[in-house]
mmCIF file with all atom_site columns, C-alpha atoms in Angstrom:
data_model
loop_
_atom_site.group_PDB
_atom_site.id
_atom_site.type_symbol
_atom_site.label_atom_id
_atom_site.label_alt_id
_atom_site.label_comp_id
_atom_site.label_asym_id
_atom_site.label_entity_id
_atom_site.label_seq_id
_atom_site.pdbx_PDB_ins_code
_atom_site.Cartn_x
_atom_site.Cartn_y
_atom_site.Cartn_z
_atom_site.occupancy
_atom_site.B_iso_or_equiv
_atom_site.pdbx_formal_charge
_atom_site.auth_seq_id
_atom_site.auth_comp_id
_atom_site.auth_asym_id
_atom_site.auth_atom_id
_atom_site.pdbx_PDB_model_num
ATOM 1   C CA . VAL A 1 1   ? 57.723 67.757 87.144  1.00 70.00 ? 4   VAL A CA 1
ATOM 2   C CA . MET A 1 2   ? 56.563 71.027 86.043  1.00 71.00 ? 5   MET A CA 1
ATOM 3   C CA . HIS A 1 3   ? 56.465 73.673 82.781  1.00 67.00 ? 6   HIS A CA 1
ATOM 4   C CA . ASN A 1 4   ? 57.370 76.412 85.499  1.00 66.00 ? 7   ASN A CA 1
ATOM 5   C CA . ASP A 1 5   ? 57.526 79.230 82.814  1.00 71.00 ? 8   ASP A CA 1
ATOM 6   C CA . ALA A 1 6   ? 54.182 79.600 82.090  1.00 67.00 ? 9   ALA A CA 1
ATOM 7   C CA . ASN A 1 7   ? 53.065 82.664 80.076  1.00 68.00 ? 10  ASN A CA 1
ATOM 8   C CA . ASP A 1 8   ? 52.648 85.304 77.123  1.00 70.00 ? 11  ASP A CA 1
ATOM 9   C CA . TYR A 1 9   ? 54.844 83.738 75.206  1.00 70.00 ? 12  TYR A CA 1
ATOM 10  C CA . ASN A 1 10  ? 55.361 80.744 76.271  1.00 74.00 ? 13  ASN A CA 1
ATOM 11  C CA . VAL A 1 11  ? 51.723 78.695 75.471  1.00 76.00 ? 14  VAL A CA 1
ATOM 12  C CA . ILE A 1 12  ? 50.083 79.668 72.358  1.00 80.00 ? 15  ILE A CA 1
ATOM 13  C CA . VAL A 1 13  ? 46.372 79.028 72.461  1.00 82.00 ? 16  VAL A CA 1
ATOM 14  C CA . ARG A 1 14  ? 43.808 78.474 69.482  1.00 86.00 ? 17  ARG A CA 1
ATOM 15  C CA . GLU A 1 15  ? 40.550 80.252 69.352  1.00 85.00 ? 18  GLU A CA 1
ATOM 16  C CA . GLU A 1 16  ? 37.127 78.297 68.984  1.00 82.00 ? 19  GLU A CA 1
ATOM 17  C CA . THR A 1 17  ? 33.642 78.947 67.599  1.00 81.00 ? 20  THR A CA 1
ATOM 18  C CA . GLN A 1 18  ? 31.135 76.740 69.006  1.00 78.00 ? 21  GLN A CA 1
ATOM 19  C CA . MET A 1 19  ? 27.829 77.845 68.972  1.00 78.00 ? 22  MET A CA 1
ATOM 20  C CA . PHE A 1 20  ? 28.159 81.707 68.219  1.00 79.00 ? 23  PHE A CA 1
ATOM 21  C CA . ALA A 1 21  ? 30.277 81.669 71.392  1.00 79.00 ? 24  ALA A CA 1
ATOM 22  C CA . LYS A 1 22  ? 34.398 81.698 71.315  1.00 81.00 ? 25  LYS A CA 1
ATOM 23  C CA . SER A 1 23  ? 35.948 79.999 74.107  1.00 79.00 ? 26  SER A CA 1
ATOM 24  C CA . CYS A 1 24  ? 40.124 79.826 73.774  1.00 81.00 ? 27  CYS A CA 1
ATOM 25  C CA . ARG A 1 25  ? 42.217 76.258 74.192  1.00 78.00 ? 28  ARG A CA 1
ATOM 26  C CA . VAL A 1 26  ? 45.886 76.151 74.515  1.00 77.00 ? 29  VAL A CA 1
ATOM 27  C CA . ALA A 1 27  ? 47.022 74.492 71.518  1.00 81.00 ? 30  ALA A CA 1
ATOM 28  C CA . ALA A 1 28  ? 50.717 74.419 72.519  1.00 80.00 ? 31  ALA A CA 1
ATOM 29  C CA . VAL A 1 29  ? 53.377 74.931 75.717  1.00 80.00 ? 32  VAL A CA 1
ATOM 30  C CA . ILE A 1 30  ? 56.889 75.652 74.226  1.00 71.00 ? 33  ILE A CA 1
ATOM 31  C CA . ASP A 1 31  ? 60.370 77.197 75.949  1.00 74.00 ? 34  ASP A CA 1
ATOM 32  C CA . PHE A 1 32  ? 60.685 74.166 78.398  1.00 76.00 ? 35  PHE A CA 1
ATOM 33  C CA . GLY A 1 33  ? 64.068 75.535 79.885  1.00 72.00 ? 36  GLY A CA 1
ATOM 34  C CA . ASP A 1 34  ? 62.188 75.921 83.203  1.00 74.00 ? 37  ASP A CA 1
ATOM 35  C CA . MET A 1 35  ? 61.065 72.265 84.215  1.00 68.00 ? 38  MET A CA 1
ATOM 36  C CA . VAL A 1 36  ? 62.382 71.143 86.814  1.00 69.00 ? 39  VAL A CA 1
ATOM 37  C CA . TYR A 1 37  ? 61.164 68.365 89.965  1.00 72.00 ? 40  TYR A CA 1
ATOM 38  C CA . THR A 1 38  ? 58.818 70.829 91.671  1.00 70.00 ? 41  THR A CA 1
ATOM 39  C CA . GLU A 1 39  ? 55.915 70.870 93.931  1.00 76.00 ? 42  GLU A CA 1
ATOM 40  C CA . VAL A 1 40  ? 52.968 71.824 91.909  1.00 79.00 ? 43  VAL A CA 1
ATOM 41  C CA . VAL A 1 41  ? 52.626 74.405 93.327  1.00 88.00 ? 44  VAL A CA 1
ATOM 42  C CA . HIS A 1 42  ? 54.657 76.091 92.058  1.00 88.00 ? 45  HIS A CA 1
ATOM 43  C CA . ASN A 1 43  ? 53.615 76.115 88.736  1.00 87.00 ? 46  ASN A CA 1
ATOM 44  C CA . VAL A 1 44  ? 50.421 77.744 89.049  1.00 91.00 ? 47  VAL A CA 1
ATOM 45  C CA . ALA A 1 45  ? 51.898 80.473 91.457  1.00 93.00 ? 48  ALA A CA 1
ATOM 46  C CA . ILE A 1 46  ? 54.124 81.124 88.584  1.00 90.00 ? 49  ILE A CA 1
ATOM 47  C CA . THR A 1 47  ? 51.609 80.758 86.256  1.00 90.00 ? 50  THR A CA 1
ATOM 48  C CA . LEU A 1 48  ? 49.972 83.651 88.848  1.00 94.00 ? 51  LEU A CA 1
ATOM 49  C CA . ALA A 1 49  ? 52.475 86.238 88.103  1.00 94.00 ? 52  ALA A CA 1
ATOM 50  C CA . TYR A 1 50  ? 52.208 86.265 84.414  1.00 91.00 ? 53  TYR A CA 1
ATOM 51  C CA . ALA A 1 51  ? 48.258 86.403 84.121  1.00 92.00 ? 54  ALA A CA 1
ATOM 52  C CA . MET A 1 52  ? 48.387 89.050 87.280  1.00 95.00 ? 55  MET A CA 1
ATOM 53  C CA . LEU A 1 53  ? 50.480 91.022 85.084  1.00 93.00 ? 56  LEU A CA 1
ATOM 54  C CA . GLY A 1 54  ? 49.948 94.145 83.937  1.00 93.00 ? 57  GLY A CA 1
ATOM 55  C CA . LYS A 1 55  ? 46.578 94.552 86.005  1.00 93.00 ? 58  LYS A CA 1
ATOM 56  C CA . ALA A 1 56  ? 44.107 96.280 87.307  1.00 92.00 ? 59  ALA A CA 1
ATOM 57  C CA . ASP A 1 57  ? 43.551 94.989 89.788  1.00 92.00 ? 60  ASP A CA 1
ATOM 58  C CA . PRO A 1 58  ? 45.448 91.399 90.657  1.00 94.00 ? 61  PRO A CA 1
ATOM 59  C CA . ILE A 1 59  ? 44.062 89.987 92.725  1.00 94.00 ? 62  ILE A CA 1
ATOM 60  C CA . ALA A 1 60  ? 40.686 89.462 91.044  1.00 93.00 ? 63  ALA A CA 1
ATOM 61  C CA . ALA A 1 61  ? 43.769 87.884 87.542  1.00 93.00 ? 64  ALA A CA 1
ATOM 62  C CA . ALA A 1 62  ? 44.962 86.024 90.276  1.00 95.00 ? 65  ALA A CA 1
ATOM 63  C CA . CYS A 1 63  ? 40.901 84.984 92.145  1.00 94.00 ? 66  CYS A CA 1
ATOM 64  C CA . LYS A 1 64  ? 39.881 83.626 87.772  1.00 94.00 ? 67  LYS A CA 1
ATOM 65  C CA . VAL A 1 65  ? 43.033 81.733 87.158  1.00 92.00 ? 68  VAL A CA 1
ATOM 66  C CA . THR A 1 66  ? 42.964 79.821 90.363  1.00 95.00 ? 69  THR A CA 1
ATOM 67  C CA . ALA A 1 67  ? 39.045 78.681 91.192  1.00 94.00 ? 70  ALA A CA 1
ATOM 68  C CA . GLY A 1 68  ? 39.302 78.309 87.679  1.00 92.00 ? 71  GLY A CA 1
ATOM 69  C CA . TYR A 1 69  ? 42.564 76.010 88.323  1.00 91.00 ? 72  TYR A CA 1
ATOM 70  C CA . HIS A 1 70  ? 41.260 74.405 91.889  1.00 94.00 ? 73  HIS A CA 1
ATOM 71  C CA . ALA A 1 71  ? 37.806 73.114 90.077  1.00 93.00 ? 74  ALA A CA 1
ATOM 72  C CA . HIS A 1 72  ? 40.522 70.324 88.185  1.00 91.00 ? 75  HIS A CA 1
ATOM 73  C CA . ASN A 1 73  ? 42.401 70.086 90.198  1.00 91.00 ? 76  ASN A CA 1
ATOM 74  C CA . PRO A 1 74  ? 41.726 70.939 94.238  1.00 94.00 ? 77  PRO A CA 1
ATOM 75  C CA . LEU A 1 75  ? 44.464 72.955 95.927  1.00 94.00 ? 78  LEU A CA 1
ATOM 76  C CA . THR A 1 76  ? 44.553 72.275 99.439  1.00 94.00 ? 79  THR A CA 1
ATOM 77  C CA . GLU A 1 77  ? 44.306 75.836 101.917 1.00 92.00 ? 80  GLU A CA 1
ATOM 78  C CA . GLU A 1 78  ? 48.186 75.869 102.708 1.00 92.00 ? 81  GLU A CA 1
ATOM 79  C CA . GLU A 1 79  ? 48.471 75.993 98.900  1.00 94.00 ? 82  GLU A CA 1
ATOM 80  C CA . VAL A 1 80  ? 46.379 78.828 98.417  1.00 94.00 ? 83  VAL A CA 1
ATOM 81  C CA . GLU A 1 81  ? 48.038 80.092 101.579 1.00 92.00 ? 84  GLU A CA 1
ATOM 82  C CA . LEU A 1 82  ? 51.844 80.019 99.854  1.00 93.00 ? 85  LEU A CA 1
ATOM 83  C CA . LEU A 1 83  ? 50.846 81.067 96.196  1.00 95.00 ? 86  LEU A CA 1
ATOM 84  C CA . LEU A 1 84  ? 51.075 84.792 96.771  1.00 94.00 ? 87  LEU A CA 1
ATOM 85  C CA . PRO A 1 85  ? 54.159 84.989 98.866  1.00 95.00 ? 88  PRO A CA 1
ATOM 86  C CA . LEU A 1 86  ? 54.862 82.707 95.355  1.00 94.00 ? 89  LEU A CA 1
ATOM 87  C CA . VAL A 1 87  ? 54.041 84.984 93.017  1.00 95.00 ? 90  VAL A CA 1
ATOM 88  C CA . SER A 1 88  ? 55.837 87.569 94.627  1.00 95.00 ? 91  SER A CA 1
ATOM 89  C CA . MET A 1 89  ? 59.365 85.360 94.707  1.00 94.00 ? 92  MET A CA 1
ATOM 90  C CA . ARG A 1 90  ? 58.729 84.029 91.512  1.00 91.00 ? 93  ARG A CA 1
ATOM 91  C CA . LEU A 1 91  ? 58.054 88.334 90.537  1.00 95.00 ? 94  LEU A CA 1
ATOM 92  C CA . CYS A 1 92  ? 61.308 88.566 91.746  1.00 95.00 ? 95  CYS A CA 1
ATOM 93  C CA . THR A 1 93  ? 63.355 86.002 90.438  1.00 91.00 ? 96  THR A CA 1
ATOM 94  C CA . SER A 1 94  ? 62.291 87.913 86.671  1.00 90.00 ? 97  SER A CA 1
ATOM 95  C CA . CYS A 1 95  ? 63.193 90.193 87.350  1.00 93.00 ? 98  CYS A CA 1
ATOM 96  C CA . THR A 1 96  ? 66.438 89.260 88.603  1.00 93.00 ? 99  THR A CA 1
ATOM 97  C CA . MET A 1 97  ? 66.893 86.453 85.773  1.00 89.00 ? 100 MET A CA 1
ATOM 98  C CA . ALA A 1 98  ? 66.453 90.695 83.592  1.00 89.00 ? 101 ALA A CA 1
ATOM 99  C CA . ALA A 1 99  ? 68.964 92.155 85.236  1.00 92.00 ? 102 ALA A CA 1
ATOM 100 C CA . HIS A 1 100 ? 71.384 89.272 85.151  1.00 92.00 ? 103 HIS A CA 1
ATOM 101 C CA . SER A 1 101 ? 70.759 88.909 81.627  1.00 89.00 ? 104 SER A CA 1
ATOM 102 C CA . ALA A 1 102 ? 70.770 92.074 80.363  1.00 89.00 ? 105 ALA A CA 1
ATOM 103 C CA . SER A 1 103 ? 73.978 92.851 81.505  1.00 92.00 ? 106 SER A CA 1
ATOM 104 C CA . LYS A 1 104 ? 75.065 89.787 79.032  1.00 93.00 ? 107 LYS A CA 1
ATOM 105 C CA . ASP A 1 105 ? 72.985 91.030 76.101  1.00 92.00 ? 108 ASP A CA 1
ATOM 106 C CA . PRO A 1 106 ? 72.977 94.538 77.023  1.00 91.00 ? 109 PRO A CA 1
ATOM 107 C CA . ASP A 1 107 ? 71.127 95.111 72.872  1.00 91.00 ? 110 ASP A CA 1
ATOM 108 C CA . ASN A 1 108 ? 68.362 92.577 73.948  1.00 88.00 ? 111 ASN A CA 1
ATOM 109 C CA . ALA A 1 109 ? 65.489 93.730 74.346  1.00 85.00 ? 112 ALA A CA 1
ATOM 110 C CA . TYR A 1 110 ? 63.677 90.449 74.461  1.00 80.00 ? 113 TYR A CA 1
ATOM 111 C CA . LEU A 1 111 ? 65.219 89.712 77.914  1.00 80.00 ? 114 LEU A CA 1
ATOM 112 C CA . ARG A 1 112 ? 63.846 92.415 79.765  1.00 83.00 ? 115 ARG A CA 1
ATOM 113 C CA . VAL A 1 113 ? 59.723 92.642 78.524  1.00 85.00 ? 116 VAL A CA 1
ATOM 114 C CA . THR A 1 114 ? 58.834 91.433 82.153  1.00 86.00 ? 117 THR A CA 1
ATOM 115 C CA . GLU A 1 115 ? 60.727 93.639 83.918  1.00 89.00 ? 118 GLU A CA 1
ATOM 116 C CA . GLU A 1 116 ? 58.332 96.227 83.939  1.00 92.00 ? 119 GLU A CA 1
ATOM 117 C CA . PRO A 1 117 ? 55.806 95.168 84.607  1.00 93.00 ? 120 PRO A CA 1
ATOM 118 C CA . ALA A 1 118 ? 56.890 93.054 87.375  1.00 94.00 ? 121 ALA A CA 1
ATOM 119 C CA . TRP A 1 119 ? 58.817 95.887 89.458  1.00 95.00 ? 122 TRP A CA 1
ATOM 120 C CA . SER A 1 120 ? 55.278 97.234 89.045  1.00 94.00 ? 123 SER A CA 1
ATOM 121 C CA . LEU A 1 121 ? 53.102 93.873 90.040  1.00 95.00 ? 124 LEU A CA 1
ATOM 122 C CA . LEU A 1 122 ? 55.012 93.434 93.370  1.00 95.00 ? 125 LEU A CA 1
ATOM 123 C CA . GLU A 1 123 ? 54.247 97.267 94.577  1.00 94.00 ? 126 GLU A CA 1
ATOM 124 C CA . LYS A 1 124 ? 51.642 96.698 93.621  1.00 93.00 ? 127 LYS A CA 1
ATOM 125 C CA . LEU A 1 125 ? 51.326 93.566 95.716  1.00 93.00 ? 128 LEU A CA 1
ATOM 126 C CA . ASN A 1 126 ? 53.455 95.528 99.116  1.00 91.00 ? 129 ASN A CA 1
ATOM 127 C CA . GLU A 1 127 ? 50.828 97.182 98.791  1.00 90.00 ? 130 GLU A CA 1
ATOM 128 C CA . LEU A 1 128 ? 47.847 94.876 100.045 1.00 88.00 ? 131 LEU A CA 1
ATOM 129 C CA . SER A 1 129 ? 47.486 93.027 102.887 1.00 88.00 ? 132 SER A CA 1
ATOM 130 C CA . ILE A 1 130 ? 48.118 89.426 101.933 1.00 86.00 ? 133 ILE A CA 1
ATOM 131 C CA . GLN A 1 131 ? 45.927 88.091 103.975 1.00 89.00 ? 134 GLN A CA 1
ATOM 132 C CA . ASP A 1 132 ? 43.351 89.278 103.282 1.00 90.00 ? 135 ASP A CA 1
ATOM 133 C CA . ALA A 1 133 ? 44.389 89.380 99.586  1.00 90.00 ? 136 ALA A CA 1
ATOM 134 C CA . THR A 1 134 ? 44.766 85.261 100.582 1.00 91.00 ? 137 THR A CA 1
ATOM 135 C CA . SER A 1 135 ? 40.996 85.483 101.543 1.00 91.00 ? 138 SER A CA 1
ATOM 136 C CA . VAL A 1 136 ? 39.739 86.400 99.214  1.00 91.00 ? 139 VAL A CA 1
ATOM 137 C CA . MET A 1 137 ? 41.410 83.725 96.968  1.00 91.00 ? 140 MET A CA 1
ATOM 138 C CA . ARG A 1 138 ? 40.248 81.261 99.443  1.00 92.00 ? 141 ARG A CA 1
ATOM 139 C CA . ARG A 1 139 ? 36.775 82.193 98.944  1.00 91.00 ? 142 ARG A CA 1
ATOM 140 C CA . ALA A 1 140 ? 37.377 82.000 95.355  1.00 91.00 ? 143 ALA A CA 1
ATOM 141 C CA . CYS A 1 141 ? 38.263 78.467 96.198  1.00 92.00 ? 144 CYS A CA 1
ATOM 142 C CA . ASN A 1 142 ? 34.636 78.350 98.088  1.00 91.00 ? 145 ASN A CA 1
ATOM 143 C CA . MET A 1 143 ? 37.358 77.661 100.610 1.00 90.00 ? 146 MET A CA 1
ATOM 144 C CA . ASP A 1 144 ? 36.578 78.147 104.644 1.00 69.00 ? 147 ASP A CA 1
ATOM 145 C CA . GLY A 1 145 ? 38.798 80.001 107.167 1.00 53.00 ? 148 GLY A CA 1
ATOM 146 C CA . MET A 1 146 ? 39.889 83.847 107.117 1.00 45.00 ? 149 MET A CA 1
ATOM 147 C CA . VAL A 1 147 ? 37.671 86.360 107.446 1.00 42.00 ? 150 VAL A CA 1
ATOM 148 C CA . LEU A 1 148 ? 38.350 89.260 105.326 1.00 41.00 ? 151 LEU A CA 1
ATOM 149 C CA . VAL A 1 149 ? 38.997 93.248 107.252 1.00 39.00 ? 152 VAL A CA 1
ATOM 150 C CA . SER A 1 150 ? 35.532 94.008 105.690 1.00 37.00 ? 153 SER A CA 1
ATOM 151 C CA . PRO A 1 151 ? 32.487 91.796 104.651 1.00 35.00 ? 154 PRO A CA 1
ATOM 152 C CA . VAL A 1 152 ? 31.658 92.785 101.325 1.00 37.00 ? 155 VAL A CA 1
ATOM 153 C CA . ALA A 1 153 ? 35.537 93.063 99.498  1.00 41.00 ? 156 ALA A CA 1
ATOM 154 C CA . ALA A 1 154 ? 38.719 94.625 101.589 1.00 42.00 ? 157 ALA A CA 1
ATOM 155 C CA . PRO A 1 155 ? 40.109 98.385 100.536 1.00 42.00 ? 158 PRO A CA 1
ATOM 156 C CA . GLY A 1 156 ? 42.356 97.494 97.064  1.00 47.00 ? 159 GLY A CA 1
ATOM 157 C CA . PHE A 1 157 ? 39.549 94.140 95.953  1.00 48.00 ? 160 PHE A CA 1
ATOM 158 C CA . SER A 1 158 ? 37.130 93.874 94.174  1.00 51.00 ? 161 SER A CA 1
ATOM 159 C CA . ASP A 1 159 ? 34.117 91.164 93.345  1.00 48.00 ? 162 ASP A CA 1
ATOM 160 C CA . PRO A 1 160 ? 36.414 88.336 91.687  1.00 45.00 ? 163 PRO A CA 1
ATOM 161 C CA . ALA A 1 161 ? 33.783 87.390 89.991  1.00 46.00 ? 164 ALA A CA 1
ATOM 162 C CA . SER A 1 162 ? 32.923 90.913 88.183  1.00 45.00 ? 165 SER A CA 1
ATOM 163 C CA . VAL A 1 163 ? 36.003 91.219 86.602  1.00 43.00 ? 166 VAL A CA 1
ATOM 164 C CA . ASP A 1 164 ? 36.618 89.852 82.491  1.00 44.00 ? 167 ASP A CA 1
ATOM 165 C CA . GLN A 1 165 ? 37.842 86.832 80.804  1.00 41.00 ? 168 GLN A CA 1
ATOM 166 C CA . PRO A 1 166 ? 41.239 86.920 79.869  1.00 41.00 ? 169 PRO A CA 1
ATOM 167 C CA . GLU A 1 167 ? 41.700 87.428 75.965  1.00 44.00 ? 170 GLU A CA 1
ATOM 168 C CA . CYS A 1 168 ? 42.781 84.988 73.990  1.00 39.00 ? 171 CYS A CA 1
ATOM 169 C CA . ALA A 1 169 ? 45.584 87.241 72.550  1.00 36.00 ? 172 ALA A CA 1
ATOM 170 C CA . ARG A 1 170 ? 48.761 87.635 73.766  1.00 36.00 ? 173 ARG A CA 1
ATOM 171 C CA . PRO A 1 171 ? 49.277 91.480 74.853  1.00 38.00 ? 174 PRO A CA 1
ATOM 172 C CA . GLN A 1 172 ? 50.946 93.572 72.757  1.00 37.00 ? 175 GLN A CA 1
ATOM 173 C CA . SER A 1 173 ? 54.598 95.112 74.052  1.00 40.00 ? 176 SER A CA 1
ATOM 174 C CA . SER A 1 174 ? 56.227 98.308 74.252  1.00 40.00 ? 177 SER A CA 1
ATOM 175 C CA . GLY A 1 175 ? 59.897 97.423 72.282  1.00 41.00 ? 178 GLY A CA 1
ATOM 176 C CA . ALA A 1 176 ? 59.814 93.309 72.224  1.00 40.00 ? 179 ALA A CA 1
ATOM 177 C CA . SER A 1 177 ? 59.700 91.174 69.465  1.00 35.00 ? 180 SER A CA 1
#
C-alpha cells in the first residue's frame, strides 16, 4: 500500500540542528486520500514529479531524490527506466485532475496549485532526450548500462552532485493558501 501523494503540502518536516549543522527530517505525512495498492516505483515517481516542479534542472533534482531513495531501498534497473515516463504520467494526471476539480469548484485556488508548474515541467521533459535523462539517473544510482551522448553530460543536463540540497521549508505558492 502506497501513500501515492508525497508532495510539499502532504509531508511535514522538522528542522534539526546537530553539531552546528542543520538538517531536515520527516515529522509526519498527511492526506491519505490517494492511497492505493501498487508497485513501489509509482510512489517514487510521484515523489519525483513534485520534487522536480519549479527546478531549473529538474533531472538533477530527480537524480538527488532517486539516488537517496536507491541508497536505502534499491531500485531495479527496470524501475529506474520507468521513472521518467511515470513522472510524466503523474504530471498529466495532476493537470487533468486540476482542470476537472476546478470545473466543479472554480473558486478554490488550491485545486490548481500544481497545474501551472506541472505543465511547465512537462514542456521541459518533452524537450529532453528520455534516454539521456534516464542514463543520468542510472549513473546517479551507480548503475551501468546506457551510455550518454556526451561522456561528460548530455545537453540540458548538469552534474547531479552540483545541485544544491532542497530547503526544508515548503516553497511559497502564488495565489493559493
